[in-house]
Amino acid sequence: MDKTTKADRILFITVIVIAAILFAFFRFAVGGTPSEAVVSVDGRVAYRLPLDKDTSVTVDLDGKHNVISVEGGKVRMSEANCPDQVCVHQGEAYPGGPIACLPNRVMIQLSGTSTANNDQPDAVIH
Amino acid sequence: MNRTSQGVARRVATHAIFVTLGMIIGYMESLIPLPVPFPGFKLGLANIVTLVALYREGGKSAAVISILRVILLGLLFQTASMMVYGLFGCVFSLIGMLVLYHTKRFSIAGISVIGGVLHNLGQLTAAWLYLQNAEVFAYFPVLMVIGSVAGLVTGSLAKLLMSRLDKIR
């Protein structure tokens, strides 16, 4: 029990430093400009929603009910029937800041590469 | 009653009290919603009981007491998946706290900090396995800070509690 030791202080500082490095890594290294929101249900990709179009999808499966909506380039969980509602209150997803509805196994994450537009040419030269 | 059976009875009684106290504290904490919309944001006040058990009854008892608490709370008030998250957090934090405790280099503050951080890592690991999506670890940096600050709070509360208990003895 006793007094705070040197090892305690080293541990605490190490934890904070590692947290800061990891935060920067997730926020900037993984980031980039997101172009679509990937919605996974039960560990599988269910929807890929382009962010430039306002839409909403509803997941109704095995008693789960989640509504994911894209509005003005932002994606959020607008409805969920889970008990804690953490996912709804989390607001908008950001790069490195996914939204997870743990009880329903629904997850929203942002992705930089849009497969929705893959069938279109990147550029056309005349 | 001979001496050994008296010892067993005492152990059963104190362990039961520790489990009950942990359950009450854990349940009360779950009733108070925190205004922060972030998954896994909590103080983990029940860890006070685990810490006191660790210092008073030893590592094995602390492990038994906190695992029993999580299972019983899960059966009473939670869904199966919530209980699994709790168990992952509990086992991860116990491993860290017991290792640090046995090095004898850390005070209760350090032990409690590692408990808080590893509790969150355990829950994220459960979420990763359950959602099949490694991106849940993106929450870890924020949860590390939350866990270590929560650990400092619960650690100092446990220290305060034990100094008061010493006076009663």
Tab-separated table of C-alpha atoms in Angstrom:
chain	number	residue	atom	x	y	z
A	1	MET	CA	0.000	0.000	0.000
A	2	ASP	CA	2.372	2.674	1.352
A	3	LYS	CA	3.434	5.741	-0.619
A	4	THR	CA	3.514	6.288	-4.360
A	5	THR	CA	6.753	4.857	-5.708
A	6	LYS	CA	9.038	5.775	-8.583
A	7	ALA	CA	7.761	2.728	-10.476
A	8	ASP	CA	4.207	4.105	-10.151
A	9	ARG	CA	5.154	7.411	-11.726
A	10	ILE	CA	7.092	5.735	-14.550
A	11	LEU	CA	4.113	3.476	-15.219
A	12	PHE	CA	1.624	6.344	-15.302
A	13	ILE	CA	3.765	8.478	-17.604
A	14	THR	CA	4.432	5.494	-19.891
A	15	VAL	CA	0.707	4.801	-20.191
A	16	ILE	CA	-0.067	8.429	-21.085
A	17	VAL	CA	2.783	8.620	-23.625
A	18	ILE	CA	1.765	5.349	-25.320
A	19	ALA	CA	-1.847	6.577	-25.408
A	20	ALA	CA	-0.777	9.826	-27.086
A	21	ILE	CA	1.331	8.002	-29.691
A	22	LEU	CA	-1.451	5.523	-30.458
A	23	PHE	CA	-3.989	8.335	-30.665
A	24	ALA	CA	-1.867	10.206	-33.184
A	25	PHE	CA	-1.341	6.992	-35.128
A	26	PHE	CA	-5.034	6.144	-35.380
A	27	ARG	CA	-6.056	9.712	-36.066
A	28	PHE	CA	-3.521	10.658	-38.753
A	29	ALA	CA	-1.718	7.612	-40.123
A	30	VAL	CA	-4.874	5.621	-40.725
A	31	GLY	CA	-6.902	8.703	-41.633
A	32	GLY	CA	-6.984	10.407	-45.005
A	33	THR	CA	-10.198	11.730	-46.451
A	34	PRO	CA	-12.976	9.234	-45.956
A	35	SER	CA	-15.285	8.692	-48.890
A	36	GLU	CA	-17.574	5.988	-47.611
A	37	ALA	CA	-18.980	4.485	-44.442
A	38	VAL	CA	-18.666	0.743	-44.049
A	39	VAL	CA	-21.385	-0.892	-41.985
A	40	SER	CA	-20.614	-4.366	-40.663
A	41	VAL	CA	-23.130	-6.657	-39.041
A	42	ASP	CA	-22.018	-9.793	-37.153
A	43	GLY	CA	-18.460	-9.291	-38.401
A	44	ARG	CA	-19.369	-9.104	-42.083
A	45	VAL	CA	-19.606	-6.034	-44.291
A	46	ALA	CA	-23.298	-5.379	-44.884
A	47	TYR	CA	-23.374	-1.940	-46.517
A	48	ARG	CA	-20.983	0.537	-48.087
A	49	LEU	CA	-22.527	3.982	-48.004
A	50	PRO	CA	-20.933	6.770	-50.055
A	51	LEU	CA	-20.639	9.866	-47.888
A	52	ASP	CA	-21.525	12.324	-50.629
A	53	LYS	CA	-25.120	11.136	-50.722
A	54	ASP	CA	-27.658	11.542	-47.914
A	55	THR	CA	-29.071	8.092	-47.167
A	56	SER	CA	-30.094	5.855	-44.355
A	57	VAL	CA	-30.171	2.096	-44.001
A	58	THR	CA	-31.967	-0.031	-41.463
A	59	VAL	CA	-30.585	-3.266	-40.072
A	60	ASP	CA	-33.391	-5.542	-38.930
A	61	LEU	CA	-31.993	-8.961	-38.128
A	62	ASP	CA	-32.435	-11.472	-35.277
A	63	GLY	CA	-34.154	-8.941	-33.048
A	64	LYS	CA	-31.664	-6.164	-33.652
A	65	HIS	CA	-32.772	-2.851	-35.024
A	66	ASN	CA	-30.229	-0.227	-36.054
A	67	VAL	CA	-30.645	2.768	-38.300
A	68	ILE	CA	-27.496	4.209	-39.849
A	69	SER	CA	-27.823	7.554	-41.569
A	70	VAL	CA	-25.522	9.602	-43.751
A	71	GLU	CA	-26.193	13.315	-43.737
A	72	GLY	CA	-24.022	16.102	-45.068
A	73	GLY	CA	-20.970	13.855	-45.426
A	74	LYS	CA	-21.248	12.566	-41.827
A	75	VAL	CA	-22.412	9.191	-40.668
A	76	ARG	CA	-24.074	8.319	-37.392
A	77	MET	CA	-26.166	5.678	-35.678
A	78	SER	CA	-29.491	7.437	-35.514
A	79	GLU	CA	-31.447	4.607	-33.911
A	80	ALA	CA	-30.690	1.389	-32.062
A	81	ASN	CA	-32.660	-0.930	-29.831
A	82	CYS	CA	-29.679	-1.803	-27.638
A	83	PRO	CA	-30.015	-1.174	-23.885
A	84	ASP	CA	-27.091	1.220	-23.400
A	85	GLN	CA	-27.565	3.536	-26.432
A	86	VAL	CA	-23.864	4.421	-26.346
A	87	CYS	CA	-23.664	4.105	-30.129
A	88	VAL	CA	-26.521	6.590	-30.637
A	89	HIS	CA	-25.033	9.132	-28.240
A	90	GLN	CA	-21.596	8.825	-29.803
A	91	GLY	CA	-22.659	11.047	-32.677
A	92	GLU	CA	-20.661	11.142	-35.873
A	93	ALA	CA	-17.913	8.715	-36.820
A	94	TYR	CA	-14.504	10.166	-37.709
A	95	PRO	CA	-11.372	8.550	-39.176
A	96	GLY	CA	-9.984	6.325	-36.437
A	97	GLY	CA	-13.179	6.876	-34.469
A	98	PRO	CA	-15.606	4.159	-35.447
A	99	ILE	CA	-19.036	3.679	-33.912
A	100	ALA	CA	-19.730	0.270	-32.440
A	101	CYS	CA	-23.038	-1.029	-31.167
A	102	LEU	CA	-21.663	-3.880	-29.087
A	103	PRO	CA	-24.904	-5.540	-28.009
A	104	ASN	CA	-26.164	-5.756	-31.603
A	105	ARG	CA	-22.780	-6.460	-33.219
A	106	VAL	CA	-23.153	-3.547	-35.626
A	107	MET	CA	-20.188	-1.378	-36.483
A	108	ILE	CA	-19.729	1.741	-38.613
A	109	GLN	CA	-16.276	2.751	-39.783
A	110	LEU	CA	-15.005	5.229	-42.322
A	111	SER	CA	-13.020	4.108	-45.302
A	112	GLY	CA	-10.916	6.116	-47.710
A	113	THR	CA	-11.316	4.027	-50.811
A	114	SER	CA	-14.759	3.905	-52.270
A	115	THR	CA	-15.448	0.644	-54.076
A	116	ALA	CA	-18.798	2.076	-55.093
A	117	ASN	CA	-17.035	4.226	-57.684
A	118	ASN	CA	-14.546	1.606	-58.821
A	119	ASP	CA	-16.433	0.859	-61.977
A	120	GLN	CA	-16.001	4.457	-63.093
A	121	PRO	CA	-12.749	5.735	-64.592
A	122	ASP	CA	-10.513	7.864	-62.375
A	123	ALA	CA	-9.811	10.298	-65.232
A	124	VAL	CA	-10.675	10.597	-68.895
A	125	ILE	CA	-8.131	11.994	-71.349
A	126	HIS	CA	-9.397	13.365	-74.670
B	1	MET	CA	-14.798	-26.494	15.834
B	2	ASN	CA	-11.107	-27.066	15.383
B	3	ARG	CA	-8.732	-24.461	14.150
B	4	THR	CA	-8.701	-25.376	10.431
B	5	SER	CA	-12.456	-25.486	10.026
B	6	GLN	CA	-12.629	-22.148	11.835
B	7	GLY	CA	-10.149	-20.791	9.321
B	8	VAL	CA	-12.208	-22.120	6.440
B	9	ALA	CA	-15.396	-20.619	7.882
B	10	ARG	CA	-13.680	-17.261	8.301
B	11	ARG	CA	-12.422	-17.377	4.729
B	12	VAL	CA	-15.816	-18.291	3.312
B	13	ALA	CA	-17.473	-15.515	5.297
B	14	THR	CA	-14.976	-12.783	4.350
B	15	HIS	CA	-14.939	-13.828	0.703
B	16	ALA	CA	-18.742	-13.741	0.624
B	17	ILE	CA	-18.698	-10.239	2.111
B	18	PHE	CA	-16.160	-9.068	-0.466
B	19	VAL	CA	-18.203	-10.545	-3.344
B	20	THR	CA	-21.404	-8.958	-2.025
B	21	LEU	CA	-19.804	-5.554	-1.522
B	22	GLY	CA	-18.362	-5.651	-5.013
B	23	MET	CA	-21.738	-6.589	-6.464
B	24	ILE	CA	-23.522	-3.753	-4.669
B	25	ILE	CA	-20.918	-1.178	-5.714
B	26	GLY	CA	-20.874	-2.476	-9.297
B	27	TYR	CA	-24.660	-2.432	-9.513
B	28	MET	CA	-24.947	1.054	-8.025
B	29	GLU	CA	-22.380	2.350	-10.474
B	30	SER	CA	-24.333	0.886	-13.391
B	31	LEU	CA	-27.414	2.813	-12.220
B	32	ILE	CA	-25.652	6.163	-12.527
B	33	PRO	CA	-25.326	7.038	-16.211
B	34	LEU	CA	-22.246	9.067	-17.035
B	35	PRO	CA	-22.842	11.960	-19.404
B	36	VAL	CA	-19.913	10.975	-21.614
B	37	PRO	CA	-20.926	9.195	-24.811
B	38	PHE	CA	-17.957	6.918	-25.084
B	39	PRO	CA	-18.040	3.128	-24.839
B	40	GLY	CA	-16.335	1.779	-21.750
B	41	PHE	CA	-16.307	5.065	-19.855
B	42	LYS	CA	-16.646	4.227	-16.174
B	43	LEU	CA	-14.794	4.507	-12.893
B	44	GLY	CA	-14.849	0.828	-12.011
B	45	LEU	CA	-15.522	1.457	-8.334
B	46	ALA	CA	-15.939	-2.275	-7.717
B	47	ASN	CA	-12.189	-2.542	-8.191
B	48	ILE	CA	-11.833	-0.922	-4.743
B	49	VAL	CA	-13.109	-4.199	-3.308
B	50	THR	CA	-10.707	-6.237	-5.453
B	51	LEU	CA	-7.798	-4.068	-4.301
B	52	VAL	CA	-8.699	-4.374	-0.609
B	53	ALA	CA	-9.104	-8.143	-1.088
B	54	LEU	CA	-5.696	-8.291	-2.766
B	55	TYR	CA	-3.950	-6.556	0.136
B	56	ARG	CA	-5.940	-8.284	2.887
B	57	GLU	CA	-6.505	-11.795	1.563
B	58	GLY	CA	-3.896	-12.245	-1.168
B	59	GLY	CA	-3.878	-12.663	-4.920
B	60	LYS	CA	-5.809	-15.908	-5.212
B	61	SER	CA	-8.658	-14.570	-3.113
B	62	ALA	CA	-8.785	-11.306	-5.047
B	63	ALA	CA	-9.057	-13.272	-8.299
B	64	VAL	CA	-11.811	-15.556	-7.006
B	65	ILE	CA	-13.740	-12.632	-5.519
B	66	SER	CA	-13.702	-10.446	-8.620
B	67	ILE	CA	-14.454	-13.245	-11.096
B	68	LEU	CA	-17.385	-14.391	-8.937
B	69	ARG	CA	-18.652	-10.801	-8.783
B	70	VAL	CA	-18.627	-10.442	-12.567
B	71	ILE	CA	-20.383	-13.782	-13.117
B	72	LEU	CA	-23.061	-13.107	-10.506
B	73	LEU	CA	-23.701	-9.531	-11.695
B	74	GLY	CA	-23.882	-10.836	-15.247
B	75	LEU	CA	-26.411	-13.533	-14.367
B	76	LEU	CA	-28.548	-11.117	-12.372
B	77	PHE	CA	-28.615	-7.941	-14.423
B	78	GLN	CA	-26.884	-8.364	-17.773
B	79	THR	CA	-26.991	-10.175	-21.058
B	80	ALA	CA	-24.603	-13.042	-21.823
B	81	SER	CA	-22.457	-10.892	-24.105
B	82	MET	CA	-22.137	-8.122	-21.498
B	83	MET	CA	-20.972	-10.703	-18.982
B	84	VAL	CA	-18.310	-11.968	-21.393
B	85	TYR	CA	-17.034	-8.393	-21.859
B	86	GLY	CA	-16.900	-8.072	-18.088
B	87	LEU	CA	-15.005	-11.341	-17.699
B	88	PHE	CA	-12.405	-10.411	-20.303
B	89	GLY	CA	-11.848	-7.061	-18.590
B	90	CYS	CA	-11.724	-8.682	-15.187
B	91	VAL	CA	-9.213	-11.408	-16.113
B	92	PHE	CA	-6.923	-9.014	-18.036
B	93	SER	CA	-6.841	-6.536	-15.165
B	94	LEU	CA	-6.316	-9.268	-12.560
B	95	ILE	CA	-3.282	-10.627	-14.413
B	96	GLY	CA	-1.715	-7.161	-14.574
B	97	MET	CA	-2.498	-6.280	-10.974
B	98	LEU	CA	-1.212	-9.592	-9.590
B	99	VAL	CA	2.049	-9.335	-11.562
B	100	LEU	CA	2.672	-5.772	-10.356
B	101	TYR	CA	1.697	-6.701	-6.803
B	102	HIS	CA	4.256	-9.494	-6.709
B	103	THR	CA	7.085	-7.304	-7.977
B	104	LYS	CA	6.635	-5.260	-4.758
B	105	ARG	CA	7.828	-2.167	-6.624
B	106	PHE	CA	4.440	-0.539	-7.055
B	107	SER	CA	2.082	1.092	-4.603
B	108	ILE	CA	-1.675	0.627	-4.739
B	109	ALA	CA	-1.886	3.561	-7.176
B	110	GLY	CA	0.250	1.864	-9.823
B	111	ILE	CA	-1.491	-1.464	-9.369
B	112	SER	CA	-4.865	0.191	-9.737
B	113	VAL	CA	-3.770	2.128	-12.842
B	114	ILE	CA	-2.620	-1.024	-14.623
B	115	GLY	CA	-5.887	-2.663	-13.558
B	116	GLY	CA	-7.937	0.096	-15.163
B	117	VAL	CA	-5.943	0.140	-18.401
B	118	LEU	CA	-5.918	-3.641	-18.819
B	119	HIS	CA	-9.602	-3.876	-17.966
B	120	ASN	CA	-10.306	-1.731	-21.012
B	121	LEU	CA	-7.868	-3.707	-23.160
B	122	GLY	CA	-9.637	-6.917	-22.140
B	123	GLN	CA	-13.027	-5.518	-23.058
B	124	LEU	CA	-11.706	-4.324	-26.418
B	125	THR	CA	-10.272	-7.770	-27.059
B	126	ALA	CA	-13.700	-9.245	-26.362
B	127	ALA	CA	-15.264	-6.667	-28.692
B	128	TRP	CA	-12.691	-7.482	-31.370
B	129	LEU	CA	-13.476	-11.216	-31.178
B	130	TYR	CA	-17.220	-10.579	-31.034
B	131	LEU	CA	-17.438	-7.998	-33.842
B	132	GLN	CA	-14.636	-9.602	-35.890
B	133	ASN	CA	-13.340	-6.103	-36.495
B	134	ALA	CA	-9.940	-4.928	-35.302
B	135	GLU	CA	-10.909	-1.293	-35.680
B	136	VAL	CA	-12.403	-1.368	-32.175
B	137	PHE	CA	-8.812	-0.917	-30.961
B	138	ALA	CA	-9.039	2.643	-32.249
B	139	TYR	CA	-10.817	3.305	-28.930
B	140	PHE	CA	-7.812	2.126	-26.950
B	141	PRO	CA	-5.819	5.404	-26.700
B	142	VAL	CA	-8.730	7.279	-25.145
B	143	LEU	CA	-9.619	4.301	-22.970
B	144	MET	CA	-6.009	4.095	-21.738
B	145	VAL	CA	-6.241	7.641	-20.416
B	146	ILE	CA	-9.704	7.052	-18.948
B	147	GLY	CA	-8.579	3.755	-17.417
B	148	SER	CA	-5.465	5.170	-15.802
B	149	VAL	CA	-7.245	8.199	-14.339
B	150	ALA	CA	-10.058	5.947	-13.090
B	151	GLY	CA	-7.362	3.682	-11.652
B	152	LEU	CA	-5.817	6.576	-9.729
B	153	VAL	CA	-9.226	7.472	-8.283
B	154	THR	CA	-10.160	3.923	-7.240
B	155	GLY	CA	-6.625	3.288	-5.975
B	156	SER	CA	-6.683	6.293	-3.671
B	157	LEU	CA	-10.178	5.420	-2.479
B	158	ALA	CA	-9.012	1.881	-1.664
B	159	LYS	CA	-5.995	3.275	0.188
B	160	LEU	CA	-8.211	5.625	2.190
B	161	LEU	CA	-10.614	2.786	2.973
B	162	MET	CA	-7.821	0.533	4.218
B	163	SER	CA	-6.339	3.210	6.468
B	164	ARG	CA	-9.794	3.663	8.047
B	165	LEU	CA	-10.253	-0.099	8.410
B	166	ASP	CA	-6.907	-0.307	10.217
B	167	LYS	CA	-8.204	2.059	12.874
B	168	ILE	CA	-11.265	-0.124	13.490
B	169	ARG	CA	-9.130	-3.196	14.022
